[in-house]
Amino acid sequence: LMAAGARANQAENAAAAETAYRAALGVQERALGAEDPALASTLALVALQLSNQGRYPAAEAALDRADTLARRRGAEDIAAPRLAHYRALHQLNLGKNGDALASLDGAASGYARMLPPSVLLARPAPRRDDALGGSDLLAGPQTRSALLGLIE
């Protein structure tokens, strides 16, 4: 369901992406409970699709719920910067460019804190097949997500 949502999002079909992400959220809620912090990222994806469809109050409510979940004990480290990133995209949809830039700065700082310093420093690659200077640097999924978020 998450992959279907991602494909629909990439195709700029916000309604289909919302449907897929809502279905995934439903499965997650049944498996984990409605208050589990692991739901924050999926809920933020639903919120972004709502915003992309111009359903701003519903998007804001979903982002607020995701923010509450992301602040709970046990939330993934990536949740807070990812949520700031998605809130910024929502703010852009609202035409709140200054707020969006501030949110993006916060997201970038959060993502950067999750990355090894060597990834953030521009330097020549020590080997042709190891452009980031250490193949183990991006071993964890949250680290890879942080790097992708920072790049976006």
Short mmCIF file of N, CA and C in Angstrom, two decimals:
data_model
loop_
_atom_site.label_atom_id
_atom_site.label_comp_id
_atom_site.label_asym_id
_atom_site.label_seq_id
_atom_site.Cartn_x
_atom_site.Cartn_y
_atom_site.Cartn_z
N LEU A 1 0.82 -1.20 0.00
CA LEU A 1 0.00 0.00 0.00
C LEU A 1 0.86 1.26 0.00
N MET A 2 1.94 1.23 0.77
CA MET A 2 2.84 2.39 0.80
C MET A 2 3.49 2.59 -0.58
N ALA A 3 3.87 1.50 -1.22
CA ALA A 3 4.47 1.61 -2.55
C ALA A 3 3.45 2.14 -3.55
N ALA A 4 2.21 1.72 -3.44
CA ALA A 4 1.15 2.23 -4.33
C ALA A 4 0.96 3.72 -4.10
N GLY A 5 1.00 4.15 -2.85
CA GLY A 5 0.90 5.58 -2.54
C GLY A 5 2.06 6.36 -3.12
N ALA A 6 3.26 5.81 -3.00
CA ALA A 6 4.44 6.49 -3.54
C ALA A 6 4.36 6.59 -5.07
N ARG A 7 3.91 5.52 -5.72
CA ARG A 7 3.78 5.56 -7.18
C ARG A 7 2.74 6.60 -7.61
N ALA A 8 1.62 6.63 -6.91
CA ALA A 8 0.58 7.62 -7.24
C ALA A 8 1.08 9.03 -6.99
N ASN A 9 1.83 9.22 -5.92
CA ASN A 9 2.40 10.54 -5.63
C ASN A 9 3.37 10.97 -6.74
N GLN A 10 4.23 10.04 -7.16
CA GLN A 10 5.18 10.35 -8.23
C GLN A 10 4.45 10.68 -9.53
N ALA A 11 3.29 10.08 -9.74
CA ALA A 11 2.49 10.35 -10.94
C ALA A 11 1.62 11.60 -10.76
N GLU A 12 1.78 12.27 -9.61
CA GLU A 12 1.02 13.48 -9.27
C GLU A 12 -0.48 13.22 -9.23
N ASN A 13 -0.85 12.04 -8.75
CA ASN A 13 -2.25 11.68 -8.56
C ASN A 13 -2.51 11.67 -7.06
N ALA A 14 -2.75 12.86 -6.51
CA ALA A 14 -2.88 13.01 -5.06
C ALA A 14 -4.06 12.22 -4.49
N ALA A 15 -5.16 12.13 -5.22
CA ALA A 15 -6.32 11.39 -4.72
C ALA A 15 -6.00 9.91 -4.57
N ALA A 16 -5.35 9.33 -5.57
CA ALA A 16 -4.98 7.91 -5.48
C ALA A 16 -3.93 7.69 -4.41
N ALA A 17 -2.99 8.61 -4.29
CA ALA A 17 -1.97 8.50 -3.24
C ALA A 17 -2.61 8.57 -1.86
N GLU A 18 -3.55 9.49 -1.69
CA GLU A 18 -4.26 9.59 -0.41
C GLU A 18 -4.96 8.28 -0.08
N THR A 19 -5.66 7.71 -1.07
CA THR A 19 -6.38 6.46 -0.85
C THR A 19 -5.43 5.36 -0.40
N ALA A 20 -4.31 5.22 -1.06
CA ALA A 20 -3.34 4.17 -0.72
C ALA A 20 -2.73 4.42 0.66
N TYR A 21 -2.34 5.66 0.93
CA TYR A 21 -1.74 5.96 2.23
C TYR A 21 -2.76 5.80 3.36
N ARG A 22 -4.01 6.17 3.12
CA ARG A 22 -5.06 5.97 4.15
C ARG A 22 -5.26 4.48 4.43
N ALA A 23 -5.23 3.67 3.38
CA ALA A 23 -5.38 2.23 3.57
C ALA A 23 -4.21 1.68 4.39
N ALA A 24 -3.00 2.14 4.07
CA ALA A 24 -1.82 1.71 4.84
C ALA A 24 -1.94 2.17 6.29
N LEU A 25 -2.40 3.40 6.48
CA LEU A 25 -2.57 3.93 7.84
C LEU A 25 -3.58 3.08 8.62
N GLY A 26 -4.66 2.67 7.97
CA GLY A 26 -5.65 1.83 8.62
C GLY A 26 -5.06 0.50 9.08
N VAL A 27 -4.26 -0.11 8.22
CA VAL A 27 -3.60 -1.37 8.58
C VAL A 27 -2.66 -1.13 9.77
N GLN A 28 -1.89 -0.06 9.71
CA GLN A 28 -0.95 0.24 10.79
C GLN A 28 -1.69 0.51 12.10
N GLU A 29 -2.79 1.25 12.03
CA GLU A 29 -3.56 1.54 13.24
C GLU A 29 -4.12 0.26 13.87
N ARG A 30 -4.61 -0.65 13.03
CA ARG A 30 -5.14 -1.91 13.56
C ARG A 30 -4.03 -2.76 14.18
N ALA A 31 -2.86 -2.72 13.59
CA ALA A 31 -1.74 -3.54 14.09
C ALA A 31 -1.07 -2.93 15.30
N LEU A 32 -0.93 -1.59 15.32
CA LEU A 32 -0.13 -0.94 16.36
C LEU A 32 -0.94 -0.14 17.37
N GLY A 33 -2.16 0.21 17.01
CA GLY A 33 -2.96 1.10 17.85
C GLY A 33 -2.92 2.51 17.29
N ALA A 34 -3.98 3.25 17.50
CA ALA A 34 -4.13 4.58 16.89
C ALA A 34 -3.18 5.62 17.45
N GLU A 35 -2.55 5.35 18.58
CA GLU A 35 -1.67 6.35 19.21
C GLU A 35 -0.19 5.99 19.11
N ASP A 36 0.14 5.00 18.31
CA ASP A 36 1.54 4.58 18.19
C ASP A 36 2.34 5.62 17.40
N PRO A 37 3.51 6.01 17.90
CA PRO A 37 4.32 7.02 17.20
C PRO A 37 4.79 6.58 15.81
N ALA A 38 4.78 5.28 15.54
CA ALA A 38 5.19 4.80 14.22
C ALA A 38 4.23 5.24 13.12
N LEU A 39 3.04 5.71 13.49
CA LEU A 39 2.07 6.15 12.50
C LEU A 39 2.37 7.55 11.95
N ALA A 40 3.25 8.29 12.61
CA ALA A 40 3.47 9.70 12.27
C ALA A 40 3.85 9.91 10.81
N SER A 41 4.75 9.11 10.30
CA SER A 41 5.20 9.32 8.91
C SER A 41 4.09 9.04 7.90
N THR A 42 3.35 7.97 8.10
CA THR A 42 2.25 7.66 7.17
C THR A 42 1.17 8.73 7.26
N LEU A 43 0.87 9.17 8.46
CA LEU A 43 -0.12 10.23 8.64
C LEU A 43 0.33 11.53 7.96
N ALA A 44 1.62 11.82 8.03
CA ALA A 44 2.14 13.01 7.35
C ALA A 44 2.01 12.87 5.83
N LEU A 45 2.19 11.66 5.31
CA LEU A 45 2.00 11.44 3.88
C LEU A 45 0.54 11.66 3.47
N VAL A 46 -0.38 11.20 4.30
CA VAL A 46 -1.81 11.45 4.05
C VAL A 46 -2.05 12.96 4.04
N ALA A 47 -1.50 13.65 5.03
CA ALA A 47 -1.68 15.11 5.14
C ALA A 47 -1.18 15.83 3.90
N LEU A 48 -0.03 15.42 3.40
CA LEU A 48 0.52 16.08 2.22
C LEU A 48 -0.38 15.87 1.00
N GLN A 49 -0.96 14.69 0.87
CA GLN A 49 -1.87 14.45 -0.25
C GLN A 49 -3.14 15.29 -0.11
N LEU A 50 -3.62 15.44 1.12
CA LEU A 50 -4.78 16.31 1.36
C LEU A 50 -4.45 17.74 0.95
N SER A 51 -3.28 18.20 1.34
CA SER A 51 -2.86 19.55 0.99
C SER A 51 -2.73 19.71 -0.53
N ASN A 52 -2.17 18.71 -1.17
CA ASN A 52 -2.01 18.76 -2.63
C ASN A 52 -3.35 18.84 -3.35
N GLN A 53 -4.41 18.39 -2.69
CA GLN A 53 -5.76 18.46 -3.27
C GLN A 53 -6.49 19.73 -2.84
N GLY A 54 -5.83 20.60 -2.08
CA GLY A 54 -6.46 21.83 -1.63
C GLY A 54 -7.36 21.66 -0.42
N ARG A 55 -7.27 20.54 0.23
CA ARG A 55 -8.08 20.27 1.43
C ARG A 55 -7.26 20.65 2.67
N TYR A 56 -7.02 21.94 2.77
CA TYR A 56 -6.06 22.47 3.74
C TYR A 56 -6.43 22.25 5.20
N PRO A 57 -7.67 22.48 5.63
CA PRO A 57 -7.98 22.22 7.05
C PRO A 57 -7.77 20.75 7.45
N ALA A 58 -8.15 19.84 6.58
CA ALA A 58 -7.95 18.42 6.86
C ALA A 58 -6.45 18.09 6.89
N ALA A 59 -5.69 18.70 6.00
CA ALA A 59 -4.24 18.50 5.99
C ALA A 59 -3.62 19.01 7.28
N GLU A 60 -4.05 20.18 7.71
CA GLU A 60 -3.52 20.76 8.95
C GLU A 60 -3.82 19.87 10.15
N ALA A 61 -5.04 19.34 10.21
CA ALA A 61 -5.42 18.45 11.31
C ALA A 61 -4.57 17.17 11.30
N ALA A 62 -4.35 16.62 10.12
CA ALA A 62 -3.53 15.41 10.02
C ALA A 62 -2.08 15.69 10.40
N LEU A 63 -1.55 16.85 9.97
CA LEU A 63 -0.19 17.22 10.35
C LEU A 63 -0.07 17.42 11.87
N ASP A 64 -1.08 18.03 12.46
CA ASP A 64 -1.06 18.23 13.92
C ASP A 64 -1.07 16.89 14.65
N ARG A 65 -1.89 15.96 14.18
CA ARG A 65 -1.92 14.62 14.80
C ARG A 65 -0.58 13.93 14.61
N ALA A 66 -0.01 14.03 13.41
CA ALA A 66 1.30 13.42 13.16
C ALA A 66 2.36 14.03 14.07
N ASP A 67 2.30 15.34 14.26
CA ASP A 67 3.26 16.02 15.13
C ASP A 67 3.14 15.51 16.57
N THR A 68 1.92 15.33 17.04
CA THR A 68 1.71 14.79 18.38
C THR A 68 2.32 13.39 18.51
N LEU A 69 2.09 12.56 17.52
CA LEU A 69 2.63 11.20 17.54
C LEU A 69 4.16 11.21 17.45
N ALA A 70 4.71 12.11 16.63
CA ALA A 70 6.16 12.17 16.44
C ALA A 70 6.88 12.61 17.70
N ARG A 71 6.20 13.29 18.60
CA ARG A 71 6.80 13.75 19.85
C ARG A 71 6.73 12.70 20.97
N ARG A 72 6.05 11.61 20.71
CA ARG A 72 5.90 10.57 21.74
C ARG A 72 7.18 9.76 21.88
N ARG A 73 7.33 9.25 23.06
CA ARG A 73 8.46 8.36 23.32
C ARG A 73 8.38 7.16 22.38
N GLY A 74 9.50 6.80 21.81
CA GLY A 74 9.53 5.66 20.89
C GLY A 74 9.42 6.05 19.43
N ALA A 75 9.22 7.33 19.15
CA ALA A 75 9.14 7.77 17.75
C ALA A 75 10.52 7.64 17.10
N GLU A 76 10.52 7.38 15.81
CA GLU A 76 11.78 7.31 15.07
C GLU A 76 12.45 8.68 15.08
N ASP A 77 13.77 8.69 15.06
CA ASP A 77 14.51 9.96 15.02
C ASP A 77 14.18 10.76 13.76
N ILE A 78 13.89 10.07 12.69
CA ILE A 78 13.61 10.73 11.41
C ILE A 78 12.25 11.42 11.40
N ALA A 79 11.37 11.08 12.33
CA ALA A 79 9.99 11.58 12.30
C ALA A 79 9.91 13.10 12.37
N ALA A 80 10.63 13.73 13.27
CA ALA A 80 10.52 15.18 13.43
C ALA A 80 11.01 15.94 12.20
N PRO A 81 12.21 15.65 11.67
CA PRO A 81 12.60 16.39 10.45
C PRO A 81 11.71 16.08 9.25
N ARG A 82 11.26 14.84 9.13
CA ARG A 82 10.38 14.50 8.01
C ARG A 82 9.06 15.27 8.11
N LEU A 83 8.54 15.36 9.32
CA LEU A 83 7.30 16.09 9.52
C LEU A 83 7.49 17.58 9.22
N ALA A 84 8.61 18.16 9.64
CA ALA A 84 8.89 19.56 9.30
C ALA A 84 8.98 19.75 7.80
N HIS A 85 9.58 18.79 7.11
CA HIS A 85 9.72 18.82 5.64
C HIS A 85 8.33 18.81 4.99
N TYR A 86 7.47 17.88 5.42
CA TYR A 86 6.14 17.78 4.82
C TYR A 86 5.27 18.98 5.19
N ARG A 87 5.44 19.51 6.40
CA ARG A 87 4.70 20.72 6.78
C ARG A 87 5.13 21.88 5.87
N ALA A 88 6.40 21.96 5.54
CA ALA A 88 6.89 23.00 4.64
C ALA A 88 6.23 22.89 3.27
N LEU A 89 6.10 21.67 2.76
CA LEU A 89 5.44 21.49 1.47
C LEU A 89 3.97 21.93 1.54
N HIS A 90 3.32 21.64 2.65
CA HIS A 90 1.95 22.10 2.87
C HIS A 90 1.91 23.63 2.90
N GLN A 91 2.86 24.24 3.59
CA GLN A 91 2.91 25.70 3.66
C GLN A 91 3.13 26.31 2.27
N LEU A 92 3.92 25.66 1.45
CA LEU A 92 4.09 26.13 0.06
C LEU A 92 2.77 26.08 -0.69
N ASN A 93 2.01 25.01 -0.48
CA ASN A 93 0.69 24.91 -1.12
C ASN A 93 -0.23 26.05 -0.69
N LEU A 94 -0.05 26.51 0.55
CA LEU A 94 -0.86 27.61 1.07
C LEU A 94 -0.33 28.98 0.64
N GLY A 95 0.82 29.00 -0.01
CA GLY A 95 1.43 30.27 -0.41
C GLY A 95 2.16 30.96 0.73
N LYS A 96 2.43 30.23 1.80
CA LYS A 96 3.16 30.78 2.95
C LYS A 96 4.65 30.47 2.78
N ASN A 97 5.26 31.16 1.83
CA ASN A 97 6.63 30.85 1.45
C ASN A 97 7.63 31.09 2.57
N GLY A 98 7.48 32.17 3.33
CA GLY A 98 8.40 32.44 4.43
C GLY A 98 8.33 31.37 5.49
N ASP A 99 7.12 30.96 5.86
CA ASP A 99 6.96 29.88 6.83
C ASP A 99 7.54 28.58 6.29
N ALA A 100 7.33 28.34 5.01
CA ALA A 100 7.85 27.12 4.39
C ALA A 100 9.37 27.08 4.44
N LEU A 101 10.01 28.21 4.15
CA LEU A 101 11.47 28.24 4.20
C LEU A 101 11.99 27.99 5.61
N ALA A 102 11.31 28.55 6.61
CA ALA A 102 11.71 28.31 8.00
C ALA A 102 11.54 26.83 8.35
N SER A 103 10.45 26.23 7.92
CA SER A 103 10.22 24.80 8.19
C SER A 103 11.26 23.94 7.47
N LEU A 104 11.59 24.32 6.23
CA LEU A 104 12.61 23.57 5.49
C LEU A 104 13.97 23.68 6.16
N ASP A 105 14.29 24.86 6.69
CA ASP A 105 15.55 25.02 7.42
C ASP A 105 15.58 24.10 8.64
N GLY A 106 14.46 24.03 9.36
CA GLY A 106 14.39 23.14 10.51
C GLY A 106 14.52 21.68 10.10
N ALA A 107 13.87 21.32 9.01
CA ALA A 107 13.97 19.94 8.52
C ALA A 107 15.41 19.62 8.12
N ALA A 108 16.04 20.54 7.40
CA ALA A 108 17.42 20.31 6.96
C ALA A 108 18.35 20.15 8.15
N SER A 109 18.16 20.96 9.18
CA SER A 109 18.99 20.83 10.38
C SER A 109 18.77 19.48 11.05
N GLY A 110 17.52 19.06 11.13
CA GLY A 110 17.22 17.75 11.72
C GLY A 110 17.80 16.61 10.92
N TYR A 111 17.66 16.67 9.61
CA TYR A 111 18.24 15.63 8.76
C TYR A 111 19.77 15.62 8.92
N ALA A 112 20.37 16.80 8.91
CA ALA A 112 21.83 16.89 8.98
C ALA A 112 22.37 16.30 10.28
N ARG A 113 21.64 16.48 11.39
CA ARG A 113 22.07 15.93 12.68
C ARG A 113 22.11 14.40 12.66
N MET A 114 21.40 13.81 11.75
CA MET A 114 21.35 12.35 11.68
C MET A 114 22.44 11.75 10.80
N LEU A 115 23.14 12.59 10.08
CA LEU A 115 24.14 12.11 9.13
C LEU A 115 25.54 12.18 9.70
N PRO A 116 26.39 11.25 9.32
CA PRO A 116 27.79 11.34 9.74
C PRO A 116 28.41 12.62 9.17
N PRO A 117 29.26 13.29 9.94
CA PRO A 117 29.86 14.55 9.47
C PRO A 117 30.55 14.43 8.11
N SER A 118 31.16 13.29 7.83
CA SER A 118 31.87 13.15 6.56
C SER A 118 30.94 13.23 5.36
N VAL A 119 29.66 12.89 5.55
CA VAL A 119 28.70 12.97 4.45
C VAL A 119 28.40 14.43 4.13
N LEU A 120 28.44 15.28 5.15
CA LEU A 120 28.10 16.68 4.97
C LEU A 120 29.26 17.53 4.45
N LEU A 121 30.46 17.01 4.52
CA LEU A 121 31.63 17.76 4.08
C LEU A 121 31.95 17.45 2.63
N ALA A 122 32.08 18.48 1.83
CA ALA A 122 32.45 18.28 0.42
C ALA A 122 33.94 17.98 0.36
N ARG A 123 34.28 16.87 -0.25
CA ARG A 123 35.68 16.49 -0.42
C ARG A 123 35.78 15.48 -1.54
N PRO A 124 36.93 15.36 -2.12
CA PRO A 124 37.09 14.36 -3.19
C PRO A 124 36.90 12.95 -2.65
N ALA A 125 36.37 12.11 -3.46
CA ALA A 125 36.18 10.71 -3.08
C ALA A 125 37.54 10.03 -2.99
N PRO A 126 37.78 9.28 -1.92
CA PRO A 126 39.08 8.61 -1.79
C PRO A 126 39.25 7.46 -2.76
N ARG A 127 38.15 6.84 -3.15
CA ARG A 127 38.20 5.75 -4.12
C ARG A 127 37.09 5.95 -5.12
N ARG A 128 37.30 5.48 -6.29
CA ARG A 128 36.31 5.63 -7.37
C ARG A 128 34.98 4.97 -7.03
N ASP A 129 34.99 3.85 -6.33
CA ASP A 129 33.76 3.12 -6.04
C ASP A 129 33.15 3.48 -4.69
N ASP A 130 33.70 4.48 -4.01
CA ASP A 130 33.23 4.84 -2.67
C ASP A 130 33.16 6.35 -2.54
N ALA A 131 32.23 6.96 -3.25
CA ALA A 131 32.16 8.41 -3.37
C ALA A 131 31.96 9.14 -2.05
N LEU A 132 31.37 8.51 -1.06
CA LEU A 132 31.14 9.19 0.22
C LEU A 132 32.21 8.86 1.26
N GLY A 133 33.22 8.10 0.89
CA GLY A 133 34.34 7.88 1.78
C GLY A 133 34.09 6.86 2.88
N GLY A 134 33.19 5.98 2.71
CA GLY A 134 32.93 4.95 3.70
C GLY A 134 31.61 4.27 3.43
N SER A 135 31.65 3.09 2.90
CA SER A 135 30.41 2.42 2.49
C SER A 135 29.49 2.12 3.66
N ASP A 136 30.03 2.09 4.87
CA ASP A 136 29.19 1.80 6.04
C ASP A 136 28.47 3.04 6.56
N LEU A 137 28.77 4.21 6.03
CA LEU A 137 28.20 5.45 6.55
C LEU A 137 26.69 5.53 6.38
N LEU A 138 26.17 4.96 5.34
CA LEU A 138 24.74 5.05 5.05
C LEU A 138 24.06 3.70 5.21
N ALA A 139 24.52 2.93 6.19
CA ALA A 139 24.02 1.58 6.35
C ALA A 139 22.59 1.52 6.88
N GLY A 140 22.20 2.47 7.73
CA GLY A 140 20.88 2.42 8.35
C GLY A 140 19.81 3.09 7.52
N PRO A 141 18.58 2.57 7.58
CA PRO A 141 17.51 3.16 6.78
C PRO A 141 17.18 4.60 7.19
N GLN A 142 17.28 4.92 8.48
CA GLN A 142 17.00 6.30 8.89
C GLN A 142 18.08 7.25 8.39
N THR A 143 19.33 6.79 8.35
CA THR A 143 20.40 7.62 7.83
C THR A 143 20.19 7.89 6.35
N ARG A 144 19.81 6.85 5.61
CA ARG A 144 19.54 7.03 4.18
C ARG A 144 18.35 7.98 3.98
N SER A 145 17.31 7.84 4.80
CA SER A 145 16.14 8.74 4.70
C SER A 145 16.55 10.17 5.00
N ALA A 146 17.41 10.35 6.00
CA ALA A 146 17.87 11.70 6.35
C ALA A 146 18.62 12.33 5.19
N LEU A 147 19.49 11.57 4.54
CA LEU A 147 20.24 12.09 3.40
C LEU A 147 19.29 12.45 2.25
N LEU A 148 18.34 11.59 1.96
CA LEU A 148 17.36 11.89 0.90
C LEU A 148 16.54 13.13 1.24
N GLY A 149 16.14 13.25 2.49
CA GLY A 149 15.39 14.45 2.92
C GLY A 149 16.22 15.71 2.77
N LEU A 150 17.49 15.65 3.13
CA LEU A 150 18.36 16.80 3.01
C LEU A 150 18.57 17.18 1.55
N ILE A 151 18.69 16.19 0.69
CA ILE A 151 18.86 16.44 -0.74
C ILE A 151 17.61 17.09 -1.34
N GLU A 152 16.44 16.60 -0.93
CA GLU A 152 15.19 17.17 -1.47
C GLU A 152 15.08 18.61 -1.10
#
